[in-house]
Amino acid sequence: MDFEGKTAIVTGAARGIGRGIALELARRGSNVIIADIDEEPAREVVAEIQAGGTGANYCETDVTQQWSTDDMVEAALEGYGQLDVLVNNAGVGGAPGFATRKTPNIDDWQATFDVNVYGIVNGIQSVEKYMTDRGYGKIVNIASVAGRLGRPGFASYGASKAAAINVSQAWAFKLAPHGINVNAVCPGLIWTPLWQSIGEWRSSMDEQHAGMTPRQVFERAVSDAVPLGREQTPEDVGNAVAFLASDRARSITGQALNVDGGIRMN
């Protein structure tokens, strides 16, 4: 899967899964726009990619604002002359302090949908005219295994990720006649800042996890839920994204690929 000469945007690429995706695409030769609202860690990712000999630029991006995702696309075109891949990865678990609440409040619902759903919609709307006119493009949206099965406690997050899958299918159908593939990836259990917050929530709100560190909570979840018996990594997701963003996946669109060690077998 050679990405030499191609350009990708990865939103929420300053850390965690987004960073892993950006590094994997760069490793395969793609120029990468690191689109994130958090400048300092984003620029660290840019430097890491550039040190490997691949092009990378930072673009301050708030995916909840259409003008900002428009600017993100413009930055890619101005910097590299073309845009081949959009990875809508930016996501949140809830509003600030969500890990301290036993059930999501209205602010959590608003925050998850603003970033996890409308952020994807904004990103797609910002690239679709360019990709449609060109007759080529790959869009990969990062959903979650949480979007496959509803659970109490983080219903707002799960619902937003279910919506991300549906949005992916809707635009896959719309853009297919224009040579554009749209797919989703559903990560499983990955140790990220989001899971740190989830672990904090469970250790404080759930009796069976009382007294456990967030990492211990996470490791128990992996042991209980993952048939392959191991946690997933940002690199695992990066490999899946790289495949779906490549021409080897030219006949795949409208799909949601689980990268979860077998949590959901569908």
Steps between C-alpha positions, in 0.01 A plus 500: 500500500709784361389854588793678336387835363165487677369735764281412798326702769461339841284684752569461870851385412689656790484187714355153540332329207531803271873519558534130421306543176705801394830326568394190308389697194825697511701180534341384175601824325202733536527868579282563805310800629477472879165666567440554870383763743795434733808657342797390712459119479386533138824676406692221674334251265587722203863505609504123546366447148736753345795334674409185309528684171131544421308824459278617785334823605287607793161663452311627804157346455174503692296229329177632649530806274451468125723799424780330690476173307486708181828664604645155571430387146638824358820446699546158342445633149725801550774290660503199270281577199260213550300309759451126474395382845291642783500321835234637734644385831437785747283381787402563860347289775280780631505853632773602748461297818306218332711242684360622832135435405321170536278569201547747213337839541371719220840666462658159438244423231562836336879470513515146360270581212670834427841334457433133423215553253484860379881503485485216248223669304696826487812322382318316223316810386829688482663243268213362296492767227876474443494120498186486286646735239819295499316167484714347773528493875517283809314593819541295816299585810603373841198359682526248785393155608287700747286597203417134439331428833331739739604501865393720794746746643645617172184499292576841351840384374365172361212675328735750339718219366195314367410821321854518360450160340166607352648826369778299335249278322287795389792683340641178356177460307495866396863522387544155342403621150786751522774246572522578871518228764362568847551251781517487878733328743375385838787475750461284808695544823797733457688667783452868420418814702133416443542160664689664784184701565279194466719315751474789742122499462468126559731495802301778666147408395499121468536284812664211319783733392536686830862562600638410157720729296370604158756272336384205711141574401606500137692173529201331660279622216744351249508170686121482527402620154770425241506141366854543367600598853701812418437871477495675167743779414491821297728324253237226452249766404758674282553181301126460445464862393795470264336202330162671462672816373697306240403399149504138611169580666352656186198267507428553871264778603230551761660252738584519869810294578539380859856515632414362841657160554164330446278696740237533229506229236287646224 
